[in-house]
Amino acid sequence: MARFKDLALDTTDQAVSVDFWAAVLGLDADPRDPGEPQPLRGAEPGQTVWVNVVPEPPLTKARVHLDVHAASVEEVLSLGAEVVQRHEHWTWLRAPDGLDLCVFVRDTVPAHRLYEVVVDCRDPGAQARWWADRLGLVAEPDPSNPWWGMSGEQLPFDCFVFVPVPEPRTVKNRVHWDVWGTVEEFTDAGATVVAPRDADRDWDVLADPEGNEFCVFAQD
């Protein structure tokens, strides 16, 4: 059975992304040489977020985004984000690096502020069940909305949320998750290998049945 490892996000401006996401998520930057993947760390290993540099800017609406706890929308705007759309229970923002996030205002904000990881899907039920089977989690439909949730004690946040969208995936996701596991357990279930590990990279890049990239690390 595979296990959730951590999150990674792509950016063209690493310094901006490190400062913004460390503040928004309540994480501490662990500086590396510029251009190398930069980890943002929480109290637990699974709370790590890696900030990776890529050459291409965001081209479309994010198919994977983060929901966060915050004391107010204004505090996130003060860090450089912009409002995209306001909803009754959350506000959709765009970060200064072009990534999307949704802010949920709380009376009490936890130290680790990541609330949910949200994935756009053509078939949210199938995606939620597929990932739940791989990670030993529980997938359930929302009784009042057309999306599915996947949760369990091994996750360092409340839930994965899979939501339906009409458009197909067209470009590489700028936010992905890493897992501990084996390539075979994923490919046997229908995943495909995008880039196998090599002498310079000790992980394999795979894609799930809807094409979402994720990285597989050997079980520790």
Short mmCIF file of C-alpha atoms in Angstrom, two decimals:
data_model
loop_
_atom_site.label_atom_id
_atom_site.label_comp_id
_atom_site.label_asym_id
_atom_site.label_seq_id
_atom_site.Cartn_x
_atom_site.Cartn_y
_atom_site.Cartn_z
CA MET A 1 0.00 0.00 0.00
CA ALA A 2 1.38 3.40 -1.00
CA ARG A 3 1.50 6.38 1.37
CA PHE A 4 1.27 10.12 0.88
CA LYS A 5 4.74 11.76 1.09
CA ASP A 6 4.52 15.51 0.39
CA LEU A 7 3.48 18.20 -2.10
CA ALA A 8 5.40 20.02 -4.83
CA LEU A 9 4.64 23.15 -6.81
CA ASP A 10 6.21 24.64 -9.94
CA THR A 11 7.09 28.30 -10.30
CA THR A 12 9.03 30.67 -12.52
CA ASP A 13 9.92 32.89 -9.55
CA GLN A 14 11.17 30.73 -6.72
CA ALA A 15 11.89 33.53 -4.24
CA VAL A 16 8.37 34.94 -4.58
CA SER A 17 6.78 31.51 -4.26
CA VAL A 18 8.86 30.53 -1.22
CA ASP A 19 7.98 33.72 0.66
CA PHE A 20 4.28 33.61 -0.24
CA TRP A 21 3.56 29.93 0.37
CA ALA A 22 5.62 29.71 3.56
CA ALA A 23 3.52 32.54 5.03
CA VAL A 24 0.19 31.27 3.73
CA LEU A 25 0.73 27.66 4.80
CA GLY A 26 2.47 28.35 8.12
CA LEU A 27 5.67 26.61 7.03
CA ASP A 28 9.38 27.40 7.45
CA ALA A 29 11.69 27.80 4.46
CA ASP A 30 14.77 25.56 4.44
CA PRO A 31 17.04 27.53 2.07
CA ARG A 32 18.99 25.79 -0.68
CA ASP A 33 21.06 27.17 -3.56
CA PRO A 34 18.90 29.23 -5.97
CA GLY A 35 17.36 27.05 -8.64
CA GLU A 36 17.46 23.88 -6.54
CA PRO A 37 14.14 22.58 -5.18
CA GLN A 38 13.38 24.57 -2.02
CA PRO A 39 11.55 22.79 0.82
CA LEU A 40 8.99 24.48 3.06
CA ARG A 41 8.70 22.44 6.24
CA GLY A 42 6.11 22.03 8.96
CA ALA A 43 6.19 20.17 12.25
CA GLU A 44 5.60 16.80 10.53
CA PRO A 45 7.43 15.35 7.48
CA GLY A 46 4.20 15.06 5.46
CA GLN A 47 3.67 18.81 5.77
CA THR A 48 6.63 19.54 3.47
CA VAL A 49 6.03 21.47 0.23
CA TRP A 50 8.79 21.56 -2.40
CA VAL A 51 9.07 24.68 -4.57
CA ASN A 52 10.54 23.80 -7.99
CA VAL A 53 11.70 26.18 -10.73
CA VAL A 54 10.30 25.69 -14.25
CA PRO A 55 10.73 27.90 -17.35
CA GLU A 56 7.11 28.06 -18.48
CA PRO A 57 4.60 30.46 -16.85
CA PRO A 58 1.06 29.38 -15.90
CA LEU A 59 -1.01 29.09 -19.07
CA THR A 60 -4.43 27.93 -17.88
CA LYS A 61 -6.55 27.69 -14.75
CA ALA A 62 -4.90 25.31 -12.28
CA ARG A 63 -6.32 21.76 -12.26
CA VAL A 64 -4.83 21.21 -8.80
CA HIS A 65 -5.00 23.96 -6.19
CA LEU A 66 -4.73 24.35 -2.43
CA ASP A 67 -7.43 25.40 0.04
CA VAL A 68 -6.04 27.17 3.10
CA HIS A 69 -7.17 28.31 6.54
CA ALA A 70 -6.70 32.03 7.23
CA ALA A 71 -7.75 34.63 9.77
CA SER A 72 -8.93 36.86 6.91
CA VAL A 73 -8.79 37.19 3.14
CA GLU A 74 -7.07 40.54 3.61
CA GLU A 75 -4.02 38.99 5.25
CA VAL A 76 -3.46 36.81 2.19
CA LEU A 77 -4.04 39.75 -0.15
CA SER A 78 -1.39 41.68 1.79
CA LEU A 79 1.13 39.01 0.74
CA GLY A 80 0.54 39.81 -2.92
CA ALA A 81 -2.44 37.65 -3.91
CA GLU A 82 -5.40 38.96 -5.96
CA VAL A 83 -9.09 38.13 -5.78
CA VAL A 84 -10.44 36.05 -8.67
CA GLN A 85 -13.93 35.34 -7.32
CA ARG A 86 -15.75 35.58 -4.01
CA HIS A 87 -18.07 32.80 -2.80
CA GLU A 88 -20.23 32.50 0.29
CA HIS A 89 -17.86 30.23 2.22
CA TRP A 90 -14.51 30.83 0.49
CA THR A 91 -12.63 33.25 -1.73
CA TRP A 92 -10.73 32.19 -4.84
CA LEU A 93 -7.40 34.01 -5.08
CA ARG A 94 -4.45 34.02 -7.44
CA ALA A 95 -1.04 33.97 -5.79
CA PRO A 96 1.71 36.34 -6.97
CA ASP A 97 3.37 33.39 -8.75
CA GLY A 98 0.17 32.70 -10.74
CA LEU A 99 -1.00 29.65 -8.78
CA ASP A 100 -4.58 29.44 -7.53
CA LEU A 101 -5.75 28.99 -3.97
CA CYS A 102 -8.99 29.24 -2.03
CA VAL A 103 -9.11 30.93 1.37
CA PHE A 104 -11.43 29.75 4.13
CA VAL A 105 -11.68 32.25 6.97
CA ARG A 106 -11.52 30.76 10.49
CA ASP A 107 -11.95 32.18 13.97
CA THR A 108 -9.02 30.01 15.05
CA VAL A 109 -6.27 29.33 12.52
CA PRO A 110 -4.17 26.16 13.01
CA ALA A 111 -0.38 26.30 12.87
CA HIS A 112 -0.42 24.20 9.69
CA ARG A 113 -2.77 26.07 7.41
CA LEU A 114 -3.26 23.65 4.52
CA TYR A 115 -6.92 22.62 4.56
CA GLU A 116 -7.53 20.63 1.35
CA VAL A 117 -5.92 19.67 -1.95
CA VAL A 118 -8.45 20.13 -4.76
CA VAL A 119 -8.26 18.32 -8.11
CA ASP A 120 -10.31 19.10 -11.23
CA CYS A 121 -11.57 15.91 -12.91
CA ARG A 122 -13.71 14.64 -15.73
CA ASP A 123 -14.93 11.84 -13.43
CA PRO A 124 -14.41 12.79 -9.77
CA GLY A 125 -15.92 9.60 -8.38
CA ALA A 126 -13.61 7.37 -10.39
CA GLN A 127 -10.58 9.50 -9.53
CA ALA A 128 -11.37 9.57 -5.82
CA ARG A 129 -11.92 5.81 -5.67
CA TRP A 130 -8.74 5.12 -7.67
CA TRP A 131 -6.56 7.18 -5.36
CA ALA A 132 -8.31 5.90 -2.23
CA ASP A 133 -7.56 2.33 -3.29
CA ARG A 134 -3.90 3.16 -3.88
CA LEU A 135 -3.40 5.01 -0.57
CA GLY A 136 -5.70 3.07 1.75
CA LEU A 137 -7.99 6.06 2.26
CA VAL A 138 -11.76 6.48 2.24
CA ALA A 139 -13.51 8.08 -0.75
CA GLU A 140 -17.05 9.40 -0.34
CA PRO A 141 -19.38 11.60 -2.40
CA ASP A 142 -20.51 14.91 -0.97
CA PRO A 143 -24.25 14.58 -0.29
CA SER A 144 -25.04 18.12 -1.43
CA ASN A 145 -22.42 18.81 -4.12
CA PRO A 146 -21.16 17.03 -7.26
CA TRP A 147 -17.72 16.33 -5.86
CA TRP A 148 -15.99 13.57 -3.94
CA GLY A 149 -13.69 13.68 -0.92
CA MET A 150 -10.86 11.34 0.06
CA SER A 151 -9.57 11.39 3.62
CA GLY A 152 -7.65 9.37 6.18
CA GLU A 153 -5.28 9.66 9.12
CA GLN A 154 -2.13 9.48 6.99
CA LEU A 155 -2.92 12.80 5.27
CA PRO A 156 -1.39 15.92 6.86
CA PHE A 157 -4.47 17.94 5.83
CA ASP A 158 -8.21 17.36 5.99
CA CYS A 159 -9.05 15.99 2.57
CA PHE A 160 -8.37 15.55 -1.11
CA VAL A 161 -11.37 16.97 -3.00
CA PHE A 162 -12.14 15.86 -6.56
CA VAL A 163 -14.44 18.25 -8.43
CA PRO A 164 -16.04 17.88 -11.89
CA VAL A 165 -15.01 20.17 -14.75
CA PRO A 166 -16.06 19.95 -18.42
CA GLU A 167 -12.69 20.68 -19.98
CA PRO A 168 -9.98 18.03 -20.45
CA ARG A 169 -6.51 18.41 -19.00
CA THR A 170 -4.18 20.04 -21.55
CA VAL A 171 -0.93 21.04 -19.78
CA LYS A 172 1.27 19.67 -17.00
CA ASN A 173 -0.07 20.36 -13.51
CA ARG A 174 1.83 22.99 -11.53
CA VAL A 175 0.93 21.37 -8.20
CA HIS A 176 1.39 17.63 -7.62
CA TRP A 177 1.83 15.19 -4.77
CA ASP A 178 4.56 12.65 -4.07
CA VAL A 179 4.01 9.20 -2.62
CA TRP A 180 6.01 6.42 -1.02
CA GLY A 181 5.38 3.21 -2.94
CA THR A 182 6.32 1.10 -5.96
CA VAL A 183 5.85 1.85 -9.62
CA GLU A 184 4.32 -1.58 -10.18
CA GLU A 185 1.42 -1.09 -7.77
CA PHE A 186 0.41 2.02 -9.70
CA THR A 187 0.99 0.77 -13.25
CA ASP A 188 -0.87 -2.47 -12.46
CA ALA A 189 -3.85 -0.26 -11.53
CA GLY A 190 -3.72 1.80 -14.74
CA ALA A 191 -1.13 4.54 -14.15
CA THR A 192 1.47 5.28 -16.82
CA VAL A 193 5.17 6.05 -16.47
CA VAL A 194 6.04 9.57 -17.66
CA ALA A 195 9.74 9.62 -16.69
CA PRO A 196 11.52 6.70 -14.99
CA ARG A 197 14.12 7.32 -12.31
CA ASP A 198 17.73 7.57 -13.44
CA ALA A 199 21.20 8.34 -12.10
CA ASP A 200 20.25 11.96 -11.41
CA ARG A 201 16.74 11.40 -10.01
CA ASP A 202 15.77 8.83 -7.37
CA TRP A 203 12.04 8.92 -8.11
CA ASP A 204 9.72 7.97 -10.96
CA VAL A 205 7.21 10.36 -12.50
CA LEU A 206 3.86 8.74 -13.26
CA ALA A 207 0.42 9.90 -14.39
CA ASP A 208 -2.89 8.72 -12.98
CA PRO A 209 -5.84 7.63 -15.20
CA GLU A 210 -6.76 11.28 -15.94
CA GLY A 211 -3.17 12.29 -16.63
CA ASN A 212 -2.31 13.99 -13.33
CA GLU A 213 1.40 13.72 -12.63
CA PHE A 214 2.73 12.37 -9.34
CA CYS A 215 6.12 11.14 -8.17
CA VAL A 216 6.81 7.73 -6.65
CA PHE A 217 9.62 7.29 -4.13
CA ALA A 218 10.85 3.89 -2.90
CA GLN A 219 9.37 2.88 0.45
CA ASP A 220 11.54 4.06 3.34
#
